[in-house]
Coordinates of C-alpha atoms and ligand atoms in Angstrom, one line a residue:
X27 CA 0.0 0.0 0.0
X28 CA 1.1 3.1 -1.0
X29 CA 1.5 6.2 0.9
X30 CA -1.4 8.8 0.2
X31 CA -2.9 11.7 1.9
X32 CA -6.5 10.6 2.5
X33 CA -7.6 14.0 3.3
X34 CA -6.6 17.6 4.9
X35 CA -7.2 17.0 8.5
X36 CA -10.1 19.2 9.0
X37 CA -11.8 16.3 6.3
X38 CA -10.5 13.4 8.3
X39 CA -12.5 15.0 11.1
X40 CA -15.4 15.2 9.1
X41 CA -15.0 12.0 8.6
X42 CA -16.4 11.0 12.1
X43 CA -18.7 13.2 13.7
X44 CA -24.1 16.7 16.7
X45 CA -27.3 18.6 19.0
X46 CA -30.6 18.2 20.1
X47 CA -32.2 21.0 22.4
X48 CA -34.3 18.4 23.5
X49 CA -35.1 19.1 27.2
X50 CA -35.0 15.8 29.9
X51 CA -38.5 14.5 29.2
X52 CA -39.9 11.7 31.5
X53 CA -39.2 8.6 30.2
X54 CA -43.3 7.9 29.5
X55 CA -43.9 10.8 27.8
X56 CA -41.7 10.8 24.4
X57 CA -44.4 11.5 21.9
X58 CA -42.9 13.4 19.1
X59 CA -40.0 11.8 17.7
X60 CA -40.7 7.6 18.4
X61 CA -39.8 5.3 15.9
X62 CA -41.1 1.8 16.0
X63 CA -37.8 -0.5 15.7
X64 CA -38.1 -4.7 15.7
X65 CA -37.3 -5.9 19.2
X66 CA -39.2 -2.5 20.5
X67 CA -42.0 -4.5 21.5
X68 CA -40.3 -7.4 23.9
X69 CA -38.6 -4.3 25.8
X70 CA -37.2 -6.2 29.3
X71 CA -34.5 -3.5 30.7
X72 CA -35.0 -0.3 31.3
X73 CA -32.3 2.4 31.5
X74 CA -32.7 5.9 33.3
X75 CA -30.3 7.3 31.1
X76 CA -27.6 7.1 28.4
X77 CA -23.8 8.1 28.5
X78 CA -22.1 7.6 25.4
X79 CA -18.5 8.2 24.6
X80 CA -17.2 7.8 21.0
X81 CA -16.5 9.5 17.2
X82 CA -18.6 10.8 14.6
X83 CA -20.8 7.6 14.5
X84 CA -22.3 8.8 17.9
X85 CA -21.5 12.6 18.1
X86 CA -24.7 14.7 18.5
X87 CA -23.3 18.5 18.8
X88 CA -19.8 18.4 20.4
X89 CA -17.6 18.0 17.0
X90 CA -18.9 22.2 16.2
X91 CA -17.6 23.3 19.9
X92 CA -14.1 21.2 20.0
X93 CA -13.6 23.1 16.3
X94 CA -14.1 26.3 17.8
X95 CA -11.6 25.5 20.2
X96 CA -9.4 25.3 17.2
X97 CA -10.5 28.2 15.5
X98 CA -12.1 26.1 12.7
X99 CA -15.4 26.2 11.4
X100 CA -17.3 23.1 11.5
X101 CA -18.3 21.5 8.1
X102 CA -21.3 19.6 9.1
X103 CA -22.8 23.0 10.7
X104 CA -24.6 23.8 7.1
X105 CA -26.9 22.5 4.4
X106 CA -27.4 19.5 3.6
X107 CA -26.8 18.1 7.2
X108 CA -29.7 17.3 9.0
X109 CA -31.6 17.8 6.1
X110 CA -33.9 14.1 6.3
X111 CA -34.8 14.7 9.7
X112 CA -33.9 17.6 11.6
X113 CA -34.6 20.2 9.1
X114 CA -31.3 22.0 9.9
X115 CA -27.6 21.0 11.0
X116 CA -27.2 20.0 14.3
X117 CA -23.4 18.7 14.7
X118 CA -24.7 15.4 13.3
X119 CA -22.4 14.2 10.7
X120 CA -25.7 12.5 8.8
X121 CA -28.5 14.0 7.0
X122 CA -31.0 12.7 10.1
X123 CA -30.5 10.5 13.1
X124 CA -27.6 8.6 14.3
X125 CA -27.6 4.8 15.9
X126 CA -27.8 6.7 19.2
X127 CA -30.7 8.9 18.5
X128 CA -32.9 5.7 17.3
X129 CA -31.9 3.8 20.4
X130 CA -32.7 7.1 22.5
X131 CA -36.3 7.4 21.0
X132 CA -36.9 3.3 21.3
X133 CA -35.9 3.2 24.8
X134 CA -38.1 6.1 25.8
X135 CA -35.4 8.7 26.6
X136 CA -34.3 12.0 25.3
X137 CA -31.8 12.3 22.4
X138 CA -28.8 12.2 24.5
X139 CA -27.7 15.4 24.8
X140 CA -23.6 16.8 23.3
X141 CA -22.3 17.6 27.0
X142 CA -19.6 20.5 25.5
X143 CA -22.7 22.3 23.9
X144 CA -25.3 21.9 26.6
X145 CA -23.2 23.0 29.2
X146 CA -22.5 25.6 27.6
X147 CA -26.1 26.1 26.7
X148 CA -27.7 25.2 30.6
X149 CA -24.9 24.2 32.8
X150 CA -24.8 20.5 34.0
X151 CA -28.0 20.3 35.4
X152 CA -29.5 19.2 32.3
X153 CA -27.4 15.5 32.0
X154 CA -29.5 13.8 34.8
X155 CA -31.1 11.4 31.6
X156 CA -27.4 11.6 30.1
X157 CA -24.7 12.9 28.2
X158 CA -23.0 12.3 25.4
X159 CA -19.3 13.0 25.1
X160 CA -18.3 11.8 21.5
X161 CA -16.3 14.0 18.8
X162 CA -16.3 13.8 15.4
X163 CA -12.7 12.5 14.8
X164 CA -12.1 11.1 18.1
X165 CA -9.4 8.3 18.8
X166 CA -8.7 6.1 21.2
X167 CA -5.2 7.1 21.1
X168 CA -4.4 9.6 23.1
X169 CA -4.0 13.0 20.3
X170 CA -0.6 13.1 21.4
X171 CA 0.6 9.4 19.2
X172 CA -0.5 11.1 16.4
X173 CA 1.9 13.9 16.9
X174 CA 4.9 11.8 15.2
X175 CA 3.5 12.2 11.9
X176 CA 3.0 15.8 11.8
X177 CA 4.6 17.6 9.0
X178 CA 6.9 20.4 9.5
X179 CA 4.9 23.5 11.3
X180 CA 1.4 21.3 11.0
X181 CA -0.9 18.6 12.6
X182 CA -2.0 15.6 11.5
X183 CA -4.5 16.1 13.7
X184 CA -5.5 19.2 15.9
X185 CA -8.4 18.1 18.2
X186 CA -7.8 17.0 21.9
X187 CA -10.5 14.9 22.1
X188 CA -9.8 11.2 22.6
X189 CA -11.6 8.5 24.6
X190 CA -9.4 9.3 27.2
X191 CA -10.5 13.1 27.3
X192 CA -14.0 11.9 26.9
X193 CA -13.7 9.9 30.1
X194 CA -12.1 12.8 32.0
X195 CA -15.3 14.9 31.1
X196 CA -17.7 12.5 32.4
X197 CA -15.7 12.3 35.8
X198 CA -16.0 15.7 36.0
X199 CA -19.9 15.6 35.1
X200 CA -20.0 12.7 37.2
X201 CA -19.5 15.1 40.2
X202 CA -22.2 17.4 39.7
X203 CA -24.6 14.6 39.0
X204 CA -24.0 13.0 42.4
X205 CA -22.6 13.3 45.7
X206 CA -22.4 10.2 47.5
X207 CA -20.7 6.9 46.4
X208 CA -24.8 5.6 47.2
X209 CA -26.1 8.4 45.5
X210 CA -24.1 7.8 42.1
X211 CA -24.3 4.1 42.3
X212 CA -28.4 4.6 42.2
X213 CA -27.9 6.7 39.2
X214 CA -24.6 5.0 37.1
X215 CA -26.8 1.3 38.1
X216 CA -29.6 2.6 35.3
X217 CA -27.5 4.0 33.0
X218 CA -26.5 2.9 29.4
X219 CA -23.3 3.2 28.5
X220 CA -21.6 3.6 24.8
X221 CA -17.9 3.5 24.4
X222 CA -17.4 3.6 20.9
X223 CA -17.3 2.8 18.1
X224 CA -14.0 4.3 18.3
X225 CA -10.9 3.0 16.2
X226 CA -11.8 4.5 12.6
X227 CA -10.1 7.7 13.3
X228 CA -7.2 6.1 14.5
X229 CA -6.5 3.3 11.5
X230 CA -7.7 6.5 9.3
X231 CA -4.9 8.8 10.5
X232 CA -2.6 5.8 10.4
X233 CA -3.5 4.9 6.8
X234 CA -2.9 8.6 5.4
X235 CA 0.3 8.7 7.3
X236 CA 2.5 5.5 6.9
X237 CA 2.4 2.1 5.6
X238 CA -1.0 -0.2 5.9
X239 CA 1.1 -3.2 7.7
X240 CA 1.8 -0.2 10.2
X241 CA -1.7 0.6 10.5
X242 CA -2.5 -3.1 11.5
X243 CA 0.1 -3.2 13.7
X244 CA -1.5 -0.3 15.9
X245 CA -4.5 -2.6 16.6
X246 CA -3.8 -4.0 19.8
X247 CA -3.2 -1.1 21.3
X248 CA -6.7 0.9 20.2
X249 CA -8.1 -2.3 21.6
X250 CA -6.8 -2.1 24.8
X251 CA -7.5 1.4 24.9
X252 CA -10.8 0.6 24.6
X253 CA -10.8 -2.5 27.2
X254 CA -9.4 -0.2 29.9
X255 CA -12.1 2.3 29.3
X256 CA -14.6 0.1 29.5
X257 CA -13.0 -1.6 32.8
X258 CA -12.8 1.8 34.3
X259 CA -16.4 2.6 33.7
X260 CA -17.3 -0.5 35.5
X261 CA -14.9 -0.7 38.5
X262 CA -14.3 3.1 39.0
X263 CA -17.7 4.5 38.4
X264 CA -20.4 1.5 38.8
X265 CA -21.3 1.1 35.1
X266 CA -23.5 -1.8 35.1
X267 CA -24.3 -2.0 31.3
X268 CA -21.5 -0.8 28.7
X269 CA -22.2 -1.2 25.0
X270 CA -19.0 -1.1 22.6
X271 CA -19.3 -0.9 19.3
X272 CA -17.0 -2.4 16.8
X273 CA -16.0 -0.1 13.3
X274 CA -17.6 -0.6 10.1
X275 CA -15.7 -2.1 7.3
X276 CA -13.8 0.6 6.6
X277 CA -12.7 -0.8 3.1
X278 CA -16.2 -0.2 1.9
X279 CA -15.9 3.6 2.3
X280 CA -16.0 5.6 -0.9
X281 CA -13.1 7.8 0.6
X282 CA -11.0 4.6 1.2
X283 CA -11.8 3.2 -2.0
X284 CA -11.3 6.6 -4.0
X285 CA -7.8 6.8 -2.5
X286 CA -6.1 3.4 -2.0
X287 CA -7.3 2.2 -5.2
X288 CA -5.8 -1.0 -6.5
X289 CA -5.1 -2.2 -9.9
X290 CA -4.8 -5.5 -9.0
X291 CA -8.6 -7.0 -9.0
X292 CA -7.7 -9.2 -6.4
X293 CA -7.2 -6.5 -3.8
X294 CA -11.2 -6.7 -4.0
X295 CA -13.6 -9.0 -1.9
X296 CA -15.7 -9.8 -5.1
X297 CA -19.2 -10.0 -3.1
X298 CA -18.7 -6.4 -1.9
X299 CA -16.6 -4.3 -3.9
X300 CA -14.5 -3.5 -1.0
X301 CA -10.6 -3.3 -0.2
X302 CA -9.9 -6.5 1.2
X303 CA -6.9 -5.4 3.1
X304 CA -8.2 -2.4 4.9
X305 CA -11.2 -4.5 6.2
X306 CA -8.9 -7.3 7.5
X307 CA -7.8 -4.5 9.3
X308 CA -11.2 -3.7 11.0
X309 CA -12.0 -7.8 11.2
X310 CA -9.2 -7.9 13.4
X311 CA -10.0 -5.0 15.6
X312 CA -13.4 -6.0 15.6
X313 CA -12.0 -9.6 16.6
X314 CA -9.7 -8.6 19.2
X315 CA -12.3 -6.0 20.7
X316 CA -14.7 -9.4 21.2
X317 CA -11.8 -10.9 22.8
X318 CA -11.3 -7.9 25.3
X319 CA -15.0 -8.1 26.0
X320 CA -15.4 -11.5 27.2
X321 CA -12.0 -11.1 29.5
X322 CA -13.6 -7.8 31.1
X323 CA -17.1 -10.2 31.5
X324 CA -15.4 -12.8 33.2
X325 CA -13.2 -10.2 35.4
X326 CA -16.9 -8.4 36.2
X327 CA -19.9 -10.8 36.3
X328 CA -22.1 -8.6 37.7
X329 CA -21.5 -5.9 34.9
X330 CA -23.6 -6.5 31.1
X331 CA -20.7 -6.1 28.5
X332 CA -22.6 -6.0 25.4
X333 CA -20.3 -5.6 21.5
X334 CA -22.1 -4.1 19.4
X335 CA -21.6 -5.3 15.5
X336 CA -21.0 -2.1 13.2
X337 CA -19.4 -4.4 10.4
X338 CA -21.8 -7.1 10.0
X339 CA -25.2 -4.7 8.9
X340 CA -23.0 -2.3 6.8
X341 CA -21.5 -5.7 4.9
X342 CA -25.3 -7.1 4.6
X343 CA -26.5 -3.4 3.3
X344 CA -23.8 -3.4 1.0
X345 CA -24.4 -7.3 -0.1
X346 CA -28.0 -6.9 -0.9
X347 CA -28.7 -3.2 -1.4
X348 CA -32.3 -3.9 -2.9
X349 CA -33.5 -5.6 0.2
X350 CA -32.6 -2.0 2.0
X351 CA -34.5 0.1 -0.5
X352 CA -30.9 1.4 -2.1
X353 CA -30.1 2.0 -5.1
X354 CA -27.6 -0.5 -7.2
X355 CA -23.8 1.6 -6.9
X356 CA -24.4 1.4 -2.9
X357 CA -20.9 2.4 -2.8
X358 CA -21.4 5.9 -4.1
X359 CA -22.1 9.1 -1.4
X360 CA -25.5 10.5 -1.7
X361 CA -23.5 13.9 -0.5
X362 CA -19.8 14.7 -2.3
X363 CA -17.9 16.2 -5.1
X364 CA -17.4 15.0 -8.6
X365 CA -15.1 12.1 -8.9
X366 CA -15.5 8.2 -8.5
X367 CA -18.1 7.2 -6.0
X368 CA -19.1 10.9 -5.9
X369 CA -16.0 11.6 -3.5
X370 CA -13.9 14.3 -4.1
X371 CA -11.2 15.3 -1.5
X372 CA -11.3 19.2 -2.5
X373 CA -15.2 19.2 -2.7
X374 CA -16.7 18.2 0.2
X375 CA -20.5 17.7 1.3
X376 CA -22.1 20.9 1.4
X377 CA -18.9 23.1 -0.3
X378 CA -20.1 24.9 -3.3
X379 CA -19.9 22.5 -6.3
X380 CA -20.6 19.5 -4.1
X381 CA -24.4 17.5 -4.6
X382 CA -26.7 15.9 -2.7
X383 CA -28.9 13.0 -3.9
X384 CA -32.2 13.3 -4.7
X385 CA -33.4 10.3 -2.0
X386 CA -30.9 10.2 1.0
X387 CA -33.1 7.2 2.3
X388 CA -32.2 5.7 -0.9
X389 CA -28.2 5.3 -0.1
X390 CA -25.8 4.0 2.6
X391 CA -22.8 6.6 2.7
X392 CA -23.7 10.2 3.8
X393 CA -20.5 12.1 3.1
X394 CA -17.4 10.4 3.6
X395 CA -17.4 7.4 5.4
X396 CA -20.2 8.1 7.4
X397 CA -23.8 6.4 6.9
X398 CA -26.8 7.9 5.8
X399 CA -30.0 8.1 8.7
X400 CA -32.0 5.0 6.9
X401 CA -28.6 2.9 7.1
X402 CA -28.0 3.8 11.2
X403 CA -32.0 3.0 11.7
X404 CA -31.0 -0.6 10.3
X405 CA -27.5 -0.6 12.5
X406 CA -29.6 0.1 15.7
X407 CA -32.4 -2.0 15.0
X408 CA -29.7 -5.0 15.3
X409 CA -28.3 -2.9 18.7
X410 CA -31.9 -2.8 20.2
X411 CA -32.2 -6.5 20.6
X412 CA -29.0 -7.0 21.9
X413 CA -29.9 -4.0 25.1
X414 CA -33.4 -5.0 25.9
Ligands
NAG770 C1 -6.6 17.8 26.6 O1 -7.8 17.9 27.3 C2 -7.7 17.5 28.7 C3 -9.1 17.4 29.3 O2 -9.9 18.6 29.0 C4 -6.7 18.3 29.4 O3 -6.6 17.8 30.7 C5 -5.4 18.2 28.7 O4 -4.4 19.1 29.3 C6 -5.5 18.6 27.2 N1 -4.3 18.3 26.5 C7 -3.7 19.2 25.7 C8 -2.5 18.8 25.0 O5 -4.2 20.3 25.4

């Protein structure tokens, strides 16, 4: 594999990316906004609240604030984001709901929501039904292992906004929510908790940067990242039920395929279309993050450690795009530039001389290698049964 710059690193955040003013509503009372999703109706746990940490997959509103830290404006803050559902851009790298909004609205809670923009909005007081941390181009890595490939008097990769950051802001929350170890055990006890999906960002970096065997090689590492996360959740903080996402196949992503094209046929899985290299890459994250998961189960018996499968539904959407309602090149974005698979790296979803398909619920990839709202309804359909 060849080395190539994927994208300027204000794209590569793009890449992984949200807001919803919603107000803490009683759980019995979500009206508006419910979807029906299969598994909805043999509902058996309940869950007081959601705390999700993670990347553009889950973030609802804090990608636009960490970018202001930076001084850089936020590209999913304009038309067409949120165009399916929202009617306006919320933070939300999609043009409508993320996996975490549909499980939100199924379990009867709130759209969980961005902690940097609500606090800065209402204070803390509002997170008593949850909080979510995740950032558009979040890692698990720390920011600071990315450093080594900055070129001279640039990043790779400016935000400071990894898992472990993420977790640092929920201790902090954590201490305004409660005050006694009784008091936050009561609370944490009901709570769903998200780490992930994280990983993308950090094979994503890698892959711009240096060589693809180097990319694979950072897997255990991002794993264990992850692992510890989760572990501290449970033992530090009482997490009784901790969802973690695995990555998508990120072979399949029209950005990945525009750029690390291969002239051999052969680097292609022939049922998909995809690189077959960079989703061995994910297969084995996704395998060693199942790994982690049953060690931490057997370490914590009385904690739910649920992995949640990212690859499979985007592989079946991909496989059979006609049983999904999409149209036949299901590798193309419904929002981009010109170029092969409607990816451009200068013209990006929502620049002038990018276009937006005419039927979002039509397509899998947003913009980059994010999904469309219709394929994360789908993802969290799968999720839902494995929760309740
Ligand atoms: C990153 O953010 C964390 C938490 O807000 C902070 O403790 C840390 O000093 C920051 N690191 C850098 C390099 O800015």
């Amino acid at each position: 594999m060849r080395r190539k710059q994927l994208l300027p690193p204000w794209l590569l955040v793009v890449l992984f990316l949200s807001w919803s003013s919603a107000a803490p509503v009683p759980a019995s009372s979500t009206t508006t906004t419910t979807t029906t999703l299969p598994g909805q109706m043999r509902r058996r746990r309940y869950y007081d609240s959601i705390f999700s940490l993670g990347d553009s997959y889950a973030d609802t509103g804090n990608g636009p604030v960490v970018f202001g830290w930076h001084a850089l404006a936020s590209p999913v803050m304009r038309p067409p984001y949120g165009s399916t559902f929202f009617g306006r851009p919320t933070g939300r790298n999609c043009d409508g709901r993320l996996v975490i909004d549909f499980l939100a609205e199924s379990l009867g809670l709130p759209l969980v929501p961005p902690f940097l923009q609500a606090q800065a909005r209402h204070g803390t007081g509002s997170f008593r039904r949850g909080a979510n941390f995740a950032v558009g181009g979040a890692t698990a890595l720390d920011a600071s292992f990315f450093h080594r490939w900055d070129p001279p008097g640039g990043s790779v990769f400016p935000l400071n906004a990894s898992l472990g950051v993420q977790l640092q802001w929920f201790q902090s929350l954590k201490r305004s929510l409660c005050a006694t170890p009784k008091g936050c055990d009561r609370l944490l006890r009901r709570s769903l908790f998200f780490v992930g999906a994280f990983g993308a960002n950090d094979y994503l970096l890698a892959m711009a940067a240096t060589s693809l065997e180097q990319v694979g090689s950072l897997v255990p590492a991002v794993v264990r990242t992850i692992s510890a996360a989760v572990e501290r959740l449970i033992v530090e903080h009482g997490a009784a039920t901790v969802v973690v996402p695995g990555v998508i196949p990120v072979g399949c992503a029209p950005p990945v395929l525009a750029t690390f094209a291969d002239p051999d046929p052969a680097g292609y899985d022939p049922r998909t279309g995809c690189l077959r290299s960079i989703n061995e890459v994910a297969t084995r994250h996704n395998a060693l993050l199942q790994d982690g998961l049953r060690e931490l189960r057997a370490r914590h018996a009385a904690a739910t450690v649920v992995y949640a499968d990212f690859f499979g539904p985007v592989i079946d959407m991909v496989t059979s795009p006609a049983k999904f309602g999409f149209d036949e090149d299901v590798l193309t974005l419904c929002c981009g530039g010109p170029g092969r698979f409607n990816y451009n790296r200068h013209v990006f979803c929502g620049d002038p001389g990018a276009s937006e398909c005419k039927d979002p619920s039509a397509r899998l990839f947003w913009d980059g290698v994010h999904l469309t709202e219709a394929a994360y309804r789908y993802v969290a359909a799968g999720w839902l049964s494995a929760i309740t």
